[in-house]
Amino acid sequence: MAKSIVQNANVIVRLSLSFLCPTMRGLYTLLPPEAEKKCYDLISGYKDLTIKTVHSRKRTLGNYRQCGNGEHLITINDNLSPYTTLVVLIHEIAHLETRLRYGKSVPAHGKEWKQTYTILLKSFIYSNIFPKSIAENIMLHAMKPRATMSKEFIGILNSCNTD
């Protein structure tokens, strides 16, 4: 009985957050429930940002780009596990933040991006968004971020269930 009430409350929160932030409507169903509010708070601060979920791509999990009209677009594969989706979203938001702070003059995965990504990822770790079973691995990843995630790291993220 209590679980169904929690599930119903979760649905209400998801619906209200997607109403408040239509940019994230498709994304909320893919994120871990405990990350939704923090993601909303993070994303709602950006103007001209669209986040789209797209069908699986072979060589990329997500992408950030600034469109010609100045708008920002993040795409994320729709077949990822919830924690993989979250880490990819944080990765792409770090690109957005780096672009806004430094412009186009810095490398995509240079020291500025690494610093931004580490700060963002650690804020989710310290907020206890990630289960303890994977938090240590994510912290290690945050300490030495890479442009791509290894299959082993993705496997660790996929091993967690959000039920």
C-alpha atoms as a PDB file:
ATOM      1  CA  MET A   1       0.000   0.000   0.000  1.00  0.00           C
ATOM      2  CA  ALA A   2       2.689   2.509   0.993  1.00  0.00           C
ATOM      3  CA  LYS A   3       4.732   1.691  -2.108  1.00  0.00           C
ATOM      4  CA  SER A   4       1.800   2.499  -4.416  1.00  0.00           C
ATOM      5  CA  ILE A   5       1.326   5.840  -2.667  1.00  0.00           C
ATOM      6  CA  VAL A   6       5.001   6.629  -3.198  1.00  0.00           C
ATOM      7  CA  GLN A   7       4.749   5.545  -6.827  1.00  0.00           C
ATOM      8  CA  ASN A   8       1.658   7.730  -7.297  1.00  0.00           C
ATOM      9  CA  ALA A   9       3.419  10.682  -5.676  1.00  0.00           C
ATOM     10  CA  ASN A  10       6.386  10.068  -7.967  1.00  0.00           C
ATOM     11  CA  VAL A  11       4.095  10.189 -11.008  1.00  0.00           C
ATOM     12  CA  ILE A  12       2.624  13.471  -9.777  1.00  0.00           C
ATOM     13  CA  VAL A  13       6.092  14.942  -9.278  1.00  0.00           C
ATOM     14  CA  ARG A  14       7.162  13.751 -12.731  1.00  0.00           C
ATOM     15  CA  LEU A  15       4.062  15.245 -14.345  1.00  0.00           C
ATOM     16  CA  SER A  16       4.381  18.566 -12.534  1.00  0.00           C
ATOM     17  CA  LEU A  17       8.103  18.884 -13.285  1.00  0.00           C
ATOM     18  CA  SER A  18       7.578  18.059 -16.954  1.00  0.00           C
ATOM     19  CA  PHE A  19       4.801  20.663 -17.064  1.00  0.00           C
ATOM     20  CA  LEU A  20       7.113  23.268 -15.508  1.00  0.00           C
ATOM     21  CA  CYS A  21      10.030  22.352 -17.743  1.00  0.00           C
ATOM     22  CA  PRO A  22       8.744  21.060 -21.098  1.00  0.00           C
ATOM     23  CA  THR A  23      12.352  21.012 -22.318  1.00  0.00           C
ATOM     24  CA  MET A  24      12.827  17.869 -20.197  1.00  0.00           C
ATOM     25  CA  ARG A  25       9.495  16.134 -20.819  1.00  0.00           C
ATOM     26  CA  GLY A  26      10.932  13.033 -22.541  1.00  0.00           C
ATOM     27  CA  LEU A  27      13.921  12.908 -20.242  1.00  0.00           C
ATOM     28  CA  TYR A  28      12.056  12.518 -16.939  1.00  0.00           C
ATOM     29  CA  THR A  29      11.004   8.969 -17.726  1.00  0.00           C
ATOM     30  CA  LEU A  30      14.660   8.017 -18.255  1.00  0.00           C
ATOM     31  CA  LEU A  31      16.246   9.583 -15.153  1.00  0.00           C
ATOM     32  CA  PRO A  32      16.471   7.998 -11.713  1.00  0.00           C
ATOM     33  CA  PRO A  33      13.515   9.445  -9.742  1.00  0.00           C
ATOM     34  CA  GLU A  34      15.806  10.787  -7.005  1.00  0.00           C
ATOM     35  CA  ALA A  35      17.687  12.903  -9.571  1.00  0.00           C
ATOM     36  CA  GLU A  36      14.722  14.635 -11.184  1.00  0.00           C
ATOM     37  CA  LYS A  37      14.456  17.639  -8.860  1.00  0.00           C
ATOM     38  CA  LYS A  38      18.204  18.338  -8.927  1.00  0.00           C
ATOM     39  CA  CYS A  39      18.219  18.022 -12.739  1.00  0.00           C
ATOM     40  CA  TYR A  40      15.248  20.365 -12.981  1.00  0.00           C
ATOM     41  CA  ASP A  41      16.975  22.915 -10.735  1.00  0.00           C
ATOM     42  CA  LEU A  42      20.148  22.676 -12.820  1.00  0.00           C
ATOM     43  CA  ILE A  43      18.501  22.856 -16.235  1.00  0.00           C
ATOM     44  CA  SER A  44      15.889  25.498 -15.487  1.00  0.00           C
ATOM     45  CA  GLY A  45      18.686  28.056 -15.084  1.00  0.00           C
ATOM     46  CA  TYR A  46      19.621  27.890 -18.771  1.00  0.00           C
ATOM     47  CA  LYS A  47      17.817  29.889 -21.424  1.00  0.00           C
ATOM     48  CA  ASP A  48      17.363  28.637 -24.960  1.00  0.00           C
ATOM     49  CA  LEU A  49      18.142  25.018 -24.050  1.00  0.00           C
ATOM     50  CA  THR A  50      16.349  22.064 -25.585  1.00  0.00           C
ATOM     51  CA  ILE A  51      16.960  18.500 -24.468  1.00  0.00           C
ATOM     52  CA  LYS A  52      15.778  15.727 -26.750  1.00  0.00           C
ATOM     53  CA  THR A  53      15.820  11.994 -26.345  1.00  0.00           C
ATOM     54  CA  VAL A  54      16.684  10.229 -29.570  1.00  0.00           C
ATOM     55  CA  HIS A  55      16.844   6.664 -30.822  1.00  0.00           C
ATOM     56  CA  SER A  56      20.007   4.771 -30.007  1.00  0.00           C
ATOM     57  CA  ARG A  57      23.149   5.743 -31.888  1.00  0.00           C
ATOM     58  CA  LYS A  58      26.074   3.346 -32.268  1.00  0.00           C
ATOM     59  CA  ARG A  59      28.947   5.689 -31.469  1.00  0.00           C
ATOM     60  CA  THR A  60      27.527   8.266 -29.088  1.00  0.00           C
ATOM     61  CA  LEU A  61      25.391   8.295 -25.952  1.00  0.00           C
ATOM     62  CA  GLY A  62      24.710  12.028 -26.000  1.00  0.00           C
ATOM     63  CA  ASN A  63      25.640  15.237 -27.745  1.00  0.00           C
ATOM     64  CA  TYR A  64      25.735  18.986 -27.092  1.00  0.00           C
ATOM     65  CA  ARG A  65      25.782  21.665 -29.739  1.00  0.00           C
ATOM     66  CA  GLN A  66      25.031  25.331 -30.074  1.00  0.00           C
ATOM     67  CA  CYS A  67      22.751  25.974 -33.012  1.00  0.00           C
ATOM     68  CA  GLY A  68      23.225  28.825 -35.469  1.00  0.00           C
ATOM     69  CA  ASN A  69      20.449  30.846 -33.828  1.00  0.00           C
ATOM     70  CA  GLY A  70      22.255  30.747 -30.465  1.00  0.00           C
ATOM     71  CA  GLU A  71      20.027  28.075 -28.967  1.00  0.00           C
ATOM     72  CA  HIS A  72      21.572  25.079 -27.239  1.00  0.00           C
ATOM     73  CA  LEU A  73      20.628  21.477 -27.999  1.00  0.00           C
ATOM     74  CA  ILE A  74      21.425  18.368 -25.982  1.00  0.00           C
ATOM     75  CA  THR A  75      20.472  14.956 -27.326  1.00  0.00           C
ATOM     76  CA  ILE A  76      20.566  11.774 -25.255  1.00  0.00           C
ATOM     77  CA  ASN A  77      19.945   8.216 -26.405  1.00  0.00           C
ATOM     78  CA  ASP A  78      16.602   6.882 -25.203  1.00  0.00           C
ATOM     79  CA  ASN A  79      17.833   3.328 -24.506  1.00  0.00           C
ATOM     80  CA  LEU A  80      20.209   4.040 -21.610  1.00  0.00           C
ATOM     81  CA  SER A  81      19.797   2.944 -18.011  1.00  0.00           C
ATOM     82  CA  PRO A  82      18.674   5.693 -15.594  1.00  0.00           C
ATOM     83  CA  TYR A  83      22.117   6.265 -14.048  1.00  0.00           C
ATOM     84  CA  THR A  84      23.834   6.182 -17.440  1.00  0.00           C
ATOM     85  CA  THR A  85      21.297   8.749 -18.669  1.00  0.00           C
ATOM     86  CA  LEU A  86      22.090  10.937 -15.666  1.00  0.00           C
ATOM     87  CA  VAL A  87      25.870  10.785 -16.155  1.00  0.00           C
ATOM     88  CA  VAL A  88      25.492  11.501 -19.888  1.00  0.00           C
ATOM     89  CA  LEU A  89      23.205  14.453 -19.118  1.00  0.00           C
ATOM     90  CA  ILE A  90      25.756  15.859 -16.655  1.00  0.00           C
ATOM     91  CA  HIS A  91      28.512  15.339 -19.272  1.00  0.00           C
ATOM     92  CA  GLU A  92      26.544  17.308 -21.873  1.00  0.00           C
ATOM     93  CA  ILE A  93      25.546  20.073 -19.447  1.00  0.00           C
ATOM     94  CA  ALA A  94      29.254  20.463 -18.667  1.00  0.00           C
ATOM     95  CA  HIS A  95      29.774  21.148 -22.393  1.00  0.00           C
ATOM     96  CA  LEU A  96      27.000  23.763 -22.306  1.00  0.00           C
ATOM     97  CA  GLU A  97      28.424  25.427 -19.198  1.00  0.00           C
ATOM     98  CA  THR A  98      31.937  25.412 -20.670  1.00  0.00           C
ATOM     99  CA  ARG A  99      30.671  27.017 -23.888  1.00  0.00           C
ATOM    100  CA  LEU A 100      28.843  29.727 -21.957  1.00  0.00           C
ATOM    101  CA  ARG A 101      31.865  30.487 -19.750  1.00  0.00           C
ATOM    102  CA  TYR A 102      34.732  30.214 -22.235  1.00  0.00           C
ATOM    103  CA  GLY A 103      33.197  30.408 -25.692  1.00  0.00           C
ATOM    104  CA  LYS A 104      34.436  28.289 -28.585  1.00  0.00           C
ATOM    105  CA  SER A 105      38.120  28.865 -27.884  1.00  0.00           C
ATOM    106  CA  VAL A 106      38.643  25.886 -25.540  1.00  0.00           C
ATOM    107  CA  PRO A 107      38.896  22.198 -26.526  1.00  0.00           C
ATOM    108  CA  ALA A 108      35.703  20.147 -26.185  1.00  0.00           C
ATOM    109  CA  HIS A 109      37.211  17.875 -23.521  1.00  0.00           C
ATOM    110  CA  GLY A 110      39.941  20.197 -22.308  1.00  0.00           C
ATOM    111  CA  LYS A 111      40.790  21.204 -18.749  1.00  0.00           C
ATOM    112  CA  GLU A 112      37.908  23.709 -18.560  1.00  0.00           C
ATOM    113  CA  TRP A 113      35.356  21.035 -19.459  1.00  0.00           C
ATOM    114  CA  LYS A 114      36.971  18.499 -17.103  1.00  0.00           C
ATOM    115  CA  GLN A 115      36.813  20.949 -14.213  1.00  0.00           C
ATOM    116  CA  THR A 116      33.169  21.830 -14.923  1.00  0.00           C
ATOM    117  CA  TYR A 117      32.160  18.180 -15.343  1.00  0.00           C
ATOM    118  CA  THR A 118      33.901  17.200 -12.106  1.00  0.00           C
ATOM    119  CA  ILE A 119      32.133  19.951 -10.151  1.00  0.00           C
ATOM    120  CA  LEU A 120      28.718  19.022 -11.571  1.00  0.00           C
ATOM    121  CA  LEU A 121      29.187  15.283 -11.078  1.00  0.00           C
ATOM    122  CA  LYS A 122      30.445  15.704  -7.511  1.00  0.00           C
ATOM    123  CA  SER A 123      27.404  17.831  -6.661  1.00  0.00           C
ATOM    124  CA  PHE A 124      25.200  14.855  -7.566  1.00  0.00           C
ATOM    125  CA  ILE A 125      27.439  12.454  -5.624  1.00  0.00           C
ATOM    126  CA  TYR A 126      27.399  14.663  -2.505  1.00  0.00           C
ATOM    127  CA  SER A 127      23.598  14.968  -2.780  1.00  0.00           C
ATOM    128  CA  ASN A 128      23.411  11.157  -2.452  1.00  0.00           C
ATOM    129  CA  ILE A 129      21.701  10.799  -5.820  1.00  0.00           C
ATOM    130  CA  PHE A 130      23.792   7.761  -6.721  1.00  0.00           C
ATOM    131  CA  PRO A 131      23.450   4.505  -4.755  1.00  0.00           C
ATOM    132  CA  LYS A 132      26.366   3.710  -2.463  1.00  0.00           C
ATOM    133  CA  SER A 133      27.094   0.620  -4.552  1.00  0.00           C
ATOM    134  CA  ILE A 134      28.270   2.793  -7.464  1.00  0.00           C
ATOM    135  CA  ALA A 135      29.092   6.145  -5.815  1.00  0.00           C
ATOM    136  CA  GLU A 136      32.757   5.254  -5.287  1.00  0.00           C
ATOM    137  CA  ASN A 137      33.209   4.319  -8.961  1.00  0.00           C
ATOM    138  CA  ILE A 138      31.517   7.534 -10.030  1.00  0.00           C
ATOM    139  CA  MET A 139      33.780   9.539  -7.717  1.00  0.00           C
ATOM    140  CA  LEU A 140      36.826   7.877  -9.310  1.00  0.00           C
ATOM    141  CA  HIS A 141      35.400   8.759 -12.729  1.00  0.00           C
ATOM    142  CA  ALA A 142      34.866  12.366 -11.564  1.00  0.00           C
ATOM    143  CA  MET A 143      38.472  12.657 -10.409  1.00  0.00           C
ATOM    144  CA  LYS A 144      39.838  11.809 -13.879  1.00  0.00           C
ATOM    145  CA  PRO A 145      37.024  12.434 -16.354  1.00  0.00           C
ATOM    146  CA  ARG A 146      37.383  11.211 -19.906  1.00  0.00           C
ATOM    147  CA  ALA A 147      35.633  12.165 -23.112  1.00  0.00           C
ATOM    148  CA  THR A 148      34.111   8.695 -23.389  1.00  0.00           C
ATOM    149  CA  MET A 149      32.854   6.233 -20.820  1.00  0.00           C
ATOM    150  CA  SER A 150      34.380   2.774 -20.824  1.00  0.00           C
ATOM    151  CA  LYS A 151      32.188  -0.286 -21.293  1.00  0.00           C
ATOM    152  CA  GLU A 152      33.197  -1.309 -17.784  1.00  0.00           C
ATOM    153  CA  PHE A 153      31.983   2.009 -16.318  1.00  0.00           C
ATOM    154  CA  ILE A 154      28.715   1.811 -18.259  1.00  0.00           C
ATOM    155  CA  GLY A 155      28.301  -1.744 -16.933  1.00  0.00           C
ATOM    156  CA  ILE A 156      28.662  -0.430 -13.376  1.00  0.00           C
ATOM    157  CA  LEU A 157      26.025   2.239 -14.035  1.00  0.00           C
ATOM    158  CA  ASN A 158      23.727  -0.340 -15.634  1.00  0.00           C
ATOM    159  CA  SER A 159      24.079  -2.671 -12.647  1.00  0.00           C
ATOM    160  CA  CYS A 160      21.985  -0.370 -10.465  1.00  0.00           C
ATOM    161  CA  ASN A 161      18.255  -0.728 -10.392  1.00  0.00           C
ATOM    162  CA  THR A 162      16.046   2.265  -9.610  1.00  0.00           C
ATOM    163  CA  ASP A 163      13.127   0.211  -8.269  1.00  0.00           C
END
